[in-house]
Coordinates of C-alpha atoms in Angstrom, one line a residue:
X1430 CA 84.6 115.4 253.5
X1431 CA 83.7 115.2 249.9
X1432 CA 82.8 111.7 248.4
X1433 CA 81.9 110.4 245.0
X1434 CA 78.6 108.5 245.1
X1435 CA 78.3 105.5 242.7
X1436 CA 75.0 103.7 242.7
X1437 CA 75.3 100.2 243.9
X1438 CA 73.9 97.1 242.2
X1439 CA 70.9 96.9 244.4
X1440 CA 69.7 100.4 243.7
X1441 CA 70.4 100.0 240.0
X1442 CA 68.3 96.9 239.8
X1443 CA 65.3 98.5 241.3
X1444 CA 64.5 101.6 239.2
X1445 CA 61.1 102.2 240.8
X1446 CA 62.9 102.5 244.2
X1447 CA 65.3 104.9 242.7
X1448 CA 62.5 106.9 241.1
X1449 CA 60.6 107.1 244.4
X1450 CA 63.8 108.3 246.1
X1451 CA 64.4 111.0 243.5
X1452 CA 60.7 112.2 243.7
X1453 CA 60.9 112.5 247.5
X1454 CA 64.2 114.4 247.2
X1455 CA 62.9 116.8 244.6
X1456 CA 59.7 117.4 246.6
X1457 CA 61.7 118.3 249.7
X1458 CA 63.9 120.7 247.7
X1459 CA 60.8 122.4 246.3
X1460 CA 59.3 122.7 249.8
X1461 CA 62.6 124.4 250.9
X1462 CA 62.2 126.8 248.0
X1463 CA 58.5 127.5 248.6
X1464 CA 59.2 128.1 252.3
X1465 CA 62.4 130.0 251.6
X1466 CA 64.1 127.7 254.0
X1467 CA 67.9 127.2 254.0
X1468 CA 68.3 130.0 251.4
X1469 CA 71.9 130.9 250.8
X1470 CA 71.8 133.5 248.1
X1471 CA 69.5 136.3 247.2
X1472 CA 69.4 138.2 243.9
X1473 CA 68.6 141.9 243.8
X1474 CA 66.9 142.8 240.5
X1475 CA 65.5 146.1 239.2
X1476 CA 62.6 146.9 236.8
X1477 CA 60.8 146.6 239.2
X1478 CA 63.1 146.4 242.2
X1479 CA 62.7 143.0 243.8
X1480 CA 64.7 140.3 245.6
X1481 CA 64.7 136.6 244.4
X1482 CA 65.9 134.0 247.0
X1483 CA 67.4 130.7 245.9
X1484 CA 69.8 127.9 246.7
X1485 CA 73.3 128.0 245.2
X1486 CA 73.6 124.2 244.7
X1487 CA 70.4 123.9 242.7
X1488 CA 71.2 126.9 240.4
X1489 CA 74.8 125.8 239.9
X1490 CA 73.6 122.3 238.9
X1491 CA 71.1 123.8 236.5
X1492 CA 73.2 126.4 234.7
X1493 CA 76.9 126.9 233.9
X1494 CA 76.3 130.6 234.3
X1495 CA 75.4 130.2 238.0
X1496 CA 78.2 127.7 238.6
X1497 CA 80.8 130.1 237.3
X1498 CA 79.1 133.0 239.2
X1499 CA 79.3 131.2 242.5
X1500 CA 82.9 130.1 241.9
X1501 CA 83.9 133.8 241.1
X1502 CA 84.8 136.7 243.4
X1503 CA 81.3 137.7 244.3
X1504 CA 80.1 134.1 244.6
X1505 CA 80.1 134.1 248.4
X1506 CA 78.1 137.4 248.7
X1507 CA 74.7 136.7 250.3
X1508 CA 73.2 139.3 247.9
X1509 CA 74.1 139.5 244.3
X1510 CA 72.8 142.2 241.9
X1511 CA 71.6 141.3 238.4
X1512 CA 70.9 144.3 236.2
X1513 CA 70.2 143.0 232.7
X1514 CA 67.2 140.8 233.5
X1515 CA 63.8 142.1 234.9
X1516 CA 62.6 140.7 238.1
X1517 CA 59.6 138.8 236.8
X1518 CA 61.6 137.0 234.2
X1519 CA 64.4 136.1 236.6
X1520 CA 61.9 134.7 239.1
X1521 CA 60.3 132.5 236.4
X1522 CA 63.7 131.2 235.3
X1523 CA 64.8 130.5 238.9
X1524 CA 61.7 128.5 239.3
X1525 CA 62.6 126.7 236.0
X1526 CA 65.9 125.6 237.6
X1527 CA 63.9 123.8 240.3
X1528 CA 61.0 122.4 238.3
X1529 CA 62.1 122.3 234.6
X1530 CA 58.9 124.3 233.8
X1531 CA 58.1 128.0 233.5
X1532 CA 55.0 130.0 232.4
X1533 CA 56.2 130.9 228.9
X1534 CA 53.6 132.8 226.8
X1535 CA 53.5 134.6 223.5
X1536 CA 53.7 137.9 225.4
X1537 CA 56.8 137.1 227.5
X1538 CA 58.7 134.6 225.3
X1539 CA 61.0 137.3 223.9
X1540 CA 62.2 138.4 227.3
X1541 CA 62.4 134.8 228.6
X1542 CA 64.5 133.7 225.6
X1543 CA 67.0 136.5 226.0
X1544 CA 67.3 135.9 229.7
X1545 CA 67.6 132.1 229.3
X1546 CA 70.5 132.7 226.9
X1547 CA 72.3 135.0 229.4
X1548 CA 71.8 132.4 232.2
X1549 CA 72.8 129.5 229.9
X1550 CA 69.6 127.5 230.6
X1551 CA 69.6 125.3 227.5
X1552 CA 66.4 123.5 228.4
X1553 CA 64.6 126.9 229.0
X1554 CA 65.9 128.1 225.6
X1555 CA 64.4 125.0 223.9
X1556 CA 61.1 125.6 225.7
X1557 CA 61.0 129.2 224.5
X1558 CA 61.8 128.3 220.9
X1559 CA 59.1 125.6 221.0
X1560 CA 56.6 128.2 222.2
X1561 CA 57.6 130.6 219.4
X1562 CA 57.2 127.9 216.7
X1563 CA 54.0 126.5 218.1
X1564 CA 52.5 130.0 218.0
X1565 CA 54.2 131.3 214.9
X1566 CA 51.0 132.8 213.5
X1567 CA 50.1 134.5 216.8
X1568 CA 53.6 135.6 217.6
X1569 CA 54.1 136.6 214.0
X1570 CA 56.9 135.4 211.8
X1571 CA 58.3 138.9 211.6
X1572 CA 58.7 139.1 215.4
X1573 CA 60.5 135.7 215.3
X1574 CA 62.9 136.9 212.7
X1575 CA 63.6 140.0 214.8
X1576 CA 64.2 138.0 217.9
X1577 CA 66.5 135.6 216.1
X1578 CA 68.6 138.5 214.9
X1579 CA 68.7 140.1 218.4
X1580 CA 69.6 136.9 220.2
X1581 CA 71.6 135.0 217.5
X1582 CA 70.0 131.9 219.0
X1583 CA 71.2 128.9 217.0
X1584 CA 68.2 126.7 217.9
X1585 CA 65.7 129.4 216.9
X1586 CA 67.6 129.9 213.6
X1587 CA 67.5 126.2 212.9
X1588 CA 63.8 125.9 213.7
X1589 CA 63.0 128.9 211.5
X1590 CA 64.9 127.3 208.6
X1591 CA 62.8 124.1 209.1
X1592 CA 59.7 126.3 209.0
X1593 CA 60.9 128.1 205.9
X1594 CA 61.6 124.8 204.1
X1595 CA 58.2 123.5 204.9
X1596 CA 56.4 126.8 204.0
X1597 CA 58.8 127.9 201.2
X1598 CA 56.1 128.9 198.7
X1599 CA 54.6 131.4 201.2
X1600 CA 57.9 132.5 202.7
X1601 CA 59.6 133.2 199.3
X1602 CA 56.9 135.7 198.3
X1603 CA 57.3 137.8 201.5
X1604 CA 59.3 140.9 202.0
X1605 CA 61.6 139.4 204.6
X1606 CA 62.8 136.7 202.1
X1607 CA 64.5 139.4 200.0
X1608 CA 66.8 140.2 203.0
X1609 CA 67.9 136.6 203.6
X1610 CA 71.6 136.2 203.8
X1611 CA 73.4 133.8 201.3
X1612 CA 74.2 131.2 204.0
X1613 CA 70.6 131.0 205.2
X1614 CA 69.2 130.8 201.6
X1615 CA 71.7 128.1 200.6
X1616 CA 70.8 125.9 203.6
X1617 CA 67.2 126.2 202.6
X1618 CA 67.7 125.5 198.9
X1619 CA 70.0 122.5 199.6
X1620 CA 67.3 120.7 201.5
X1621 CA 65.9 117.6 199.9
X1622 CA 62.6 118.3 201.7
X1623 CA 62.1 121.8 200.3
X1624 CA 58.3 121.9 200.0
X1625 CA 57.8 123.1 196.4
X1626 CA 55.5 121.7 193.7
X1627 CA 58.1 122.2 191.0
X1628 CA 61.8 122.9 190.8
X1629 CA 60.9 126.0 188.8
X1630 CA 59.5 127.5 192.0
X1631 CA 62.9 127.4 193.6
X1632 CA 64.4 129.1 190.6
X1633 CA 61.8 131.8 190.6
X1634 CA 62.5 132.5 194.3
X1635 CA 66.3 132.8 193.6
X1636 CA 65.6 135.2 190.7
X1637 CA 63.4 137.4 193.0
X1638 CA 66.1 137.5 195.7
X1639 CA 68.8 138.2 193.1
X1640 CA 66.9 141.0 191.4
X1641 CA 66.4 142.8 194.7
X1642 CA 70.1 143.7 194.8
X1643 CA 71.9 142.6 191.6
X1644 CA 75.3 144.3 192.1
X1645 CA 75.8 142.8 195.6
X1646 CA 74.4 139.3 194.7
X1647 CA 76.2 138.5 191.4
X1648 CA 79.0 136.7 193.1
X1649 CA 77.0 134.3 195.3
X1650 CA 74.4 133.6 192.6
X1651 CA 76.1 130.6 191.0
X1652 CA 76.4 128.9 194.5
X1653 CA 72.6 129.2 194.9
X1654 CA 71.8 128.1 191.4
X1655 CA 74.0 125.0 192.0
X1656 CA 71.6 124.1 194.8
X1657 CA 68.8 123.6 192.3
X1658 CA 68.1 120.2 190.9
X1659 CA 69.2 121.4 187.4
X1660 CA 68.8 118.0 185.7
X1661 CA 65.0 118.2 186.4
X1662 CA 64.8 121.1 183.9
X1663 CA 64.7 120.5 180.2
X1664 CA 67.5 121.8 177.9
X1665 CA 65.4 124.7 176.7
X1666 CA 64.8 126.0 180.2
X1667 CA 68.5 125.7 181.0
X1668 CA 69.5 127.6 177.8
X1669 CA 66.8 130.3 178.3
X1670 CA 66.9 130.9 182.0
X1671 CA 70.1 129.4 183.6
X1672 CA 72.8 130.0 181.0
X1673 CA 72.3 133.8 180.8
X1674 CA 72.7 134.3 184.6
X1675 CA 76.1 135.7 185.6
X1676 CA 78.6 132.9 186.3
X1677 CA 76.1 130.1 185.6
X1678 CA 77.1 129.2 182.0
X1679 CA 79.1 126.1 183.1
X1680 CA 76.3 124.9 185.4
X1681 CA 73.9 125.1 182.5
X1682 CA 76.3 123.3 180.1
X1683 CA 76.9 120.5 182.6
X1684 CA 73.2 120.0 183.2
X1685 CA 72.4 119.9 179.4
X1686 CA 75.3 117.4 178.9
X1687 CA 73.9 115.3 181.7
X1688 CA 70.4 115.3 180.2
X1689 CA 71.5 114.7 176.5
X1690 CA 74.4 112.3 177.0
X1691 CA 73.5 109.6 179.5
X1692 CA 76.6 107.6 178.8
X1693 CA 78.8 110.5 179.9
X1694 CA 77.0 111.1 183.3
X1695 CA 79.7 109.4 185.3
X1696 CA 82.2 112.0 184.1
X1697 CA 80.0 115.1 184.8
X1698 CA 80.4 116.6 188.3
X1699 CA 77.1 117.9 189.6
X1700 CA 75.9 118.4 193.2
X1701 CA 72.4 117.1 192.7
X1702 CA 71.1 114.9 189.9
X1703 CA 68.0 113.4 191.6
X1704 CA 64.7 115.2 192.2
X1705 CA 63.9 116.4 195.7
X1706 CA 61.8 114.1 197.8
X1707 CA 59.0 116.6 197.8
X1708 CA 59.1 116.9 194.0
X1709 CA 58.3 113.3 193.1
X1710 CA 55.3 113.6 190.9
X1711 CA 52.3 111.5 189.9
X1712 CA 49.1 111.8 187.8
X1713 CA 45.9 113.1 189.4
X1714 CA 43.0 112.6 187.1
X1715 CA 39.6 114.3 187.4
X1716 CA 37.1 111.8 185.8
X1717 CA 33.4 112.1 185.2
X1718 CA 30.8 109.4 184.8
X1719 CA 27.5 111.1 184.1
X1720 CA 27.6 113.8 186.8
X1721 CA 29.7 111.9 189.3
X1722 CA 33.2 113.2 189.7
X1723 CA 36.2 111.5 191.2
X1724 CA 39.9 112.2 191.6
X1725 CA 42.0 109.2 190.6
X1726 CA 45.6 108.9 191.7
X1727 CA 48.2 106.9 189.8
X1728 CA 50.3 104.5 191.9
X1729 CA 53.5 104.2 190.0
X1730 CA 55.0 101.4 192.1
X1731 CA 52.0 99.1 191.5
X1732 CA 51.0 100.5 188.1
X1733 CA 47.4 101.0 189.1
X1734 CA 44.8 103.8 189.6
X1735 CA 43.1 104.3 192.9
X1736 CA 40.4 106.7 194.1
X1737 CA 41.9 109.7 195.9
X1738 CA 38.7 111.7 196.5
X1739 CA 35.1 112.1 195.4
X1740 CA 34.1 115.6 194.2
X1741 CA 30.9 117.5 194.3
X1742 CA 30.7 119.4 191.0
X1743 CA 27.3 120.4 189.5
X1744 CA 28.6 122.0 186.3
X1745 CA 30.7 121.1 183.3
X1746 CA 33.2 122.7 180.8
X1747 CA 35.3 124.2 183.6
X1748 CA 39.0 124.5 183.0
X1749 CA 41.2 123.0 185.8
X1750 CA 44.7 124.2 186.5
X1751 CA 47.2 123.3 189.2
X1752 CA 48.3 126.3 191.4
X1753 CA 50.6 125.6 194.3
X1754 CA 48.6 123.1 196.5
X1755 CA 45.3 123.6 194.8
X1756 CA 43.4 122.8 191.7
X1757 CA 41.5 125.8 190.4
X1758 CA 38.3 125.1 188.5
X1759 CA 37.7 128.2 186.3
X1760 CA 34.6 129.0 184.4
X1761 CA 32.3 126.4 182.9
X1762 CA 28.7 125.6 181.9
X1763 CA 25.7 125.2 184.2
X1764 CA 22.0 124.9 183.4
X1765 CA 22.6 126.0 179.8
X1766 CA 24.5 129.2 180.9
X1767 CA 28.2 130.0 180.8
X1768 CA 29.8 130.6 184.3
X1769 CA 32.3 132.9 185.7
X1770 CA 32.8 131.0 189.0
X1771 CA 36.2 130.1 190.3
X1772 CA 36.6 127.4 192.9
X1773 CA 39.7 126.0 194.5
X1774 CA 40.2 122.5 195.7
X1775 CA 43.1 122.0 198.2
X1776 CA 44.7 118.8 197.2
X1777 CA 46.2 118.0 200.6
X1778 CA 43.1 118.4 202.8
X1779 CA 40.4 118.0 200.1
X1780 CA 38.6 121.1 201.0
X1781 CA 36.9 123.6 198.7
X1782 CA 37.1 127.4 198.7
X1783 CA 35.4 130.0 196.5
X1784 CA 37.7 132.5 194.8
X1785 CA 36.8 135.8 193.2
X1786 CA 34.7 135.3 190.1
X1787 CA 36.0 136.2 186.6
X1788 CA 34.8 139.4 185.1
X1789 CA 33.3 137.5 182.2
X1790 CA 31.5 134.1 182.1
X1791 CA 33.4 131.6 179.9
X1792 CA 33.2 128.0 178.6
X1793 CA 35.4 126.5 175.9
X1794 CA 38.1 128.8 177.1
X1795 CA 41.7 128.0 178.0
X1796 CA 43.6 128.7 181.2
X1797 CA 47.4 128.9 181.7
X1798 CA 49.8 130.1 184.4
X1799 CA 52.6 132.6 183.4
X1800 CA 55.0 134.1 186.0
X1801 CA 52.7 133.1 188.8
X1802 CA 49.6 134.7 187.2
X1803 CA 46.5 132.8 185.9
X1804 CA 45.2 133.8 182.5
X1805 CA 41.7 132.9 181.2
X1806 CA 41.6 133.2 177.4
X1807 CA 38.7 133.5 175.0
X1808 CA 35.9 131.0 175.0
X1809 CA 32.1 131.4 174.7
X1810 CA 29.7 133.5 176.7
X1811 CA 26.4 132.0 175.6
X1812 CA 26.8 132.0 171.8
X1813 CA 29.2 134.9 171.8
X1814 CA 32.8 134.1 170.8
X1815 CA 35.1 135.9 173.1
X1816 CA 38.4 137.6 172.4
X1817 CA 38.8 139.0 175.9
X1818 CA 41.6 137.8 178.2
X1819 CA 41.8 138.3 181.9
X1820 CA 44.5 137.7 184.5
X1821 CA 44.2 136.7 188.2
X1822 CA 46.5 137.4 191.1
X1823 CA 45.5 137.0 194.8
X1824 CA 46.4 140.7 195.4
X1825 CA 44.5 142.2 192.5
X1826 CA 41.9 139.7 191.6
X1827 CA 40.8 139.4 188.0
X1828 CA 41.8 142.2 185.6
X1829 CA 41.4 142.4 181.9
X1830 CA 44.5 142.5 179.7
X1831 CA 44.8 143.1 176.0
X1832 CA 42.3 141.0 174.0
X1833 CA 43.1 138.4 171.4
X1834 CA 43.5 139.6 167.8
X1835 CA 41.0 137.0 166.8
X1836 CA 38.3 135.7 169.2
X1837 CA 38.1 131.9 169.5
X1838 CA 37.0 128.9 171.6
X1839 CA 38.2 125.3 171.9
X1840 CA 41.7 126.6 171.2
X1841 CA 44.9 125.6 173.1
X1842 CA 47.5 127.6 174.9
X1843 CA 51.1 127.0 176.0
X1844 CA 54.0 128.9 177.6
X1845 CA 57.4 129.2 175.9
X1846 CA 60.3 131.5 176.7
X1847 CA 58.1 133.6 179.0
X1848 CA 55.4 134.2 176.4
X1849 CA 51.9 132.9 176.0
X1850 CA 50.9 131.2 172.7
X1851 CA 47.3 130.6 171.6
X1852 CA 46.8 128.1 168.8
X1853 CA 43.9 127.0 166.6
X1854 CA 40.4 126.7 167.9
X1855 CA 37.3 127.9 166.1
X1856 CA 35.0 131.0 165.7
X1857 CA 31.9 131.7 163.7
X1858 CA 33.8 131.1 160.5
X1859 CA 34.8 127.6 161.6
X1860 CA 38.1 125.9 162.5
X1861 CA 41.3 128.0 162.7
X1862 CA 45.0 127.6 162.1
X1863 CA 45.8 131.0 163.5
X1864 CA 48.5 131.4 166.1
X1865 CA 49.2 134.5 168.2
X1866 CA 51.6 135.3 171.0
X1867 CA 51.2 137.4 174.1
X1868 CA 54.1 139.4 175.7
X1869 CA 53.2 140.1 179.3
X1870 CA 55.9 142.8 179.5
X1871 CA 54.3 145.0 176.8
X1872 CA 50.7 143.6 177.2
X1873 CA 50.5 143.1 173.5
X1874 CA 49.5 140.3 171.1
X1875 CA 51.5 139.5 168.0
X1876 CA 50.3 137.3 165.1
X1877 CA 52.6 134.3 164.4
X1878 CA 52.9 132.0 161.4
X1879 CA 49.8 129.9 160.8
X1880 CA 49.8 126.1 161.5
X1881 CA 49.8 123.9 158.4
X1882 CA 46.2 122.8 159.2
X1883 CA 43.1 124.1 160.9
X1884 CA 42.9 122.4 164.3
X1885 CA 40.3 122.3 167.1
X1886 CA 40.7 120.8 170.6
X1887 CA 44.4 120.3 170.0
X1888 CA 47.0 119.1 172.4
X1889 CA 50.2 121.1 172.7
X1890 CA 53.5 120.4 174.5
X1891 CA 56.7 122.4 174.6
X1892 CA 59.8 120.2 174.0
X1893 CA 63.4 121.4 173.4
X1894 CA 62.4 124.9 172.5
X1895 CA 59.6 124.0 170.1
X1896 CA 55.8 123.7 170.4
X1897 CA 54.5 120.3 169.3
X1898 CA 50.8 120.1 168.2
X1899 CA 48.7 116.9 168.2
X1900 CA 45.0 117.0 167.4
X1901 CA 42.5 115.3 169.6
X1902 CA 40.7 113.5 166.8
X1903 CA 42.5 112.0 163.8
X1904 CA 41.2 112.9 160.4
X1905 CA 43.4 110.2 159.0
X1906 CA 42.3 106.8 160.2
X1907 CA 45.9 105.3 160.1
X1908 CA 47.9 108.0 161.9
X1909 CA 47.9 111.3 163.8
X1910 CA 49.2 114.4 162.2
X1911 CA 52.0 116.1 164.2
X1912 CA 53.6 119.5 163.6
X1913 CA 56.0 121.7 165.5
X1914 CA 56.7 125.4 165.7
X1915 CA 60.1 127.0 165.7
X1916 CA 59.8 130.4 167.6
X1917 CA 63.2 131.6 166.4
X1918 CA 62.3 131.2 162.7
X1919 CA 58.5 131.7 163.2
X1920 CA 57.9 128.6 161.0
X1921 CA 55.8 125.4 161.2
X1922 CA 56.9 122.0 159.9
X1923 CA 55.2 118.6 159.8
X1924 CA 57.1 115.8 161.4
X1925 CA 56.6 112.0 161.5
X1926 CA 53.1 110.9 162.3
X1927 CA 52.2 109.4 165.6
X1928 CA 51.4 105.9 164.5
X1929 CA 49.2 105.0 167.5
X1930 CA 46.0 103.0 167.7
X1931 CA 44.0 105.9 169.1
X1932 CA 40.4 106.8 168.0
X1933 CA 40.6 109.8 170.3
X1934 CA 43.6 111.3 172.1
X1935 CA 42.7 112.8 175.5
X1936 CA 46.2 114.2 176.4
X1937 CA 49.9 113.7 176.0
X1938 CA 52.3 114.4 178.9
X1939 CA 56.0 114.4 179.5
X1940 CA 56.3 112.7 182.9
X1941 CA 59.0 110.7 184.6
X1942 CA 61.3 111.5 181.6
X1943 CA 58.9 109.7 179.3
X1944 CA 56.1 110.5 176.9
X1945 CA 52.7 109.4 178.2
X1946 CA 49.6 109.2 176.0
X1947 CA 46.0 109.0 177.3
X1948 CA 43.0 108.3 175.2
X1949 CA 40.5 105.8 173.6
X1950 CA 42.0 103.2 171.2
X1951 CA 40.1 102.1 168.2
X1952 CA 39.6 98.5 169.3
X1953 CA 39.2 98.9 173.0
X1954 CA 36.2 100.1 175.1
X1955 CA 38.3 101.4 178.0
X1956 CA 40.5 104.5 178.2
X1957 CA 44.1 103.5 177.7
X1958 CA 47.4 104.8 179.0
X1959 CA 50.6 104.1 177.1
X1960 CA 54.2 105.1 177.5
X1961 CA 56.5 105.7 174.5
X1962 CA 59.5 103.4 174.3
X1963 CA 62.1 105.6 172.5
X1964 CA 64.7 102.8 172.1
X1965 CA 62.3 100.5 170.3
X1966 CA 60.0 103.2 168.7
X1967 CA 56.8 101.7 170.1
X1968 CA 54.1 102.4 172.7
X1969 CA 54.0 100.2 175.8
X1970 CA 50.6 99.8 177.4
X1971 CA 50.2 100.7 181.1
X1972 CA 47.3 100.2 183.5
X1973 CA 44.1 101.5 181.9
X1974 CA 41.8 104.0 183.4
X1975 CA 38.1 103.1 184.1
X1976 CA 35.8 103.7 181.2
X1977 CA 34.1 107.0 182.0
X1978 CA 32.8 109.9 180.0
X1979 CA 35.5 112.4 180.4
X1980 CA 38.9 113.0 181.9
X1981 CA 41.1 116.0 182.8
X1982 CA 44.6 115.6 183.9
X1983 CA 47.1 117.2 186.3
X1984 CA 50.7 116.2 187.2
X1985 CA 51.1 116.9 190.9
X1986 CA 53.8 116.4 193.6
X1987 CA 53.3 113.3 195.6
X1988 CA 54.0 115.3 198.7
X1989 CA 50.7 117.2 198.2
X1990 CA 48.6 114.0 198.4
X1991 CA 47.0 113.2 201.8
X1992 CA 48.0 109.8 203.3
X1993 CA 44.5 109.4 204.6

């Protein structure tokens, strides 16, 4: 006679007693299985031919597949044939029904997952997926993709998406990425935790995916572009890169309106207006006092600078540039000799790696990134002024490209509209006002209109489709001369002077939607940091940096910084 057992109050109140009872019960069931006692069903399996004994009650309780099988027409047969699972795999999963454990390895996980799906063993499926993700390098990502397609396993699909979100920079450069379906790519791009240093990296990935099959991907393109945090781009980027894309004109217009007309934002419908959690940025400053180097991190919430890491660097005049999760230190000056060394500091784990050396030693050079490639431009080798330019990619190393029209050092460089501009600097004839532009598509340099003044060690920033130039040292003691370049008209024009109290400007940054200035004021011994208050046309002083010899600056994603 069947009964329904409801635990009584006494048993409920003593959980340890209940646990002991369940442990003894399970131990007895396992002993029946080990001894093949009271067996009431045997599975006949091929490849290789074998028989696997079991107990109907245990299997039916562990799996809906077995429950339905035993309730069906052949459920009472003492021997049941299973033809789509090999004998070793079935035996492991039968054991799993008793113990909740199975010997899952990289070598058998594919067969185990497929069989677990057939047998509807959800816990075994989870264990298989965990094994795959734990050994993703050994098992290989490609094999995991293949297995996901073959099994249509939703849990594996979700775990792979989580992996792709975390490792997006690497994944988006792989061949498999080009075959991602729209739904999968959209799920990844929508994530607030997408691990990218800059929103531009997500845009670059979409463009790479789109260009792989333009005719078939024009229709879904706007849906993917809408997943970008468009308000984090400036208006020039939106006009140059987003508006020309098929079907994306309205998206660009809305984002530009949102940026330029704050009062109208409540009337503009946009999916995302805040930066991703992983794209929150901060300053990371490399500072030197004599030959002691440190990385200082800016704490925005507390408006203070704190040490992030100490650095072992035994040379100077290197040029640092942020590349993905690393700061690359390129070239420099050591023991009176120019260097061609390239070292990489991983920001997250604070470890160093040597990269391939440049073809030519350089100091006083400039380094920029364009389309994922690193360019080292001009500089000095000994006393020789260089016109050479070389480009680095991980696959090809350093390769020379077309040389500058005019060799120079202590110049500046900036990227605008997919082209590289080199401005000012000096050569054997003195300071220069010459400007030239490099087109990577044609590998050619073109002379542009000269600046209005000769400038050395200048600071340049792109803003709203123009290049703004501010010199490090002010020739005029009352103000800083500022001029800007219009690439459409190929003209320079002077604009209002920066009436700041700087004796020496170290750098100017656009950060957190504000203009930040770093440098040494005329009447202060410490290095100062100020933010421009546009509404009141004044500079507001922020927490100052320690007074040391030299600084170089990077803006990095907060997510890259170690919590240790």
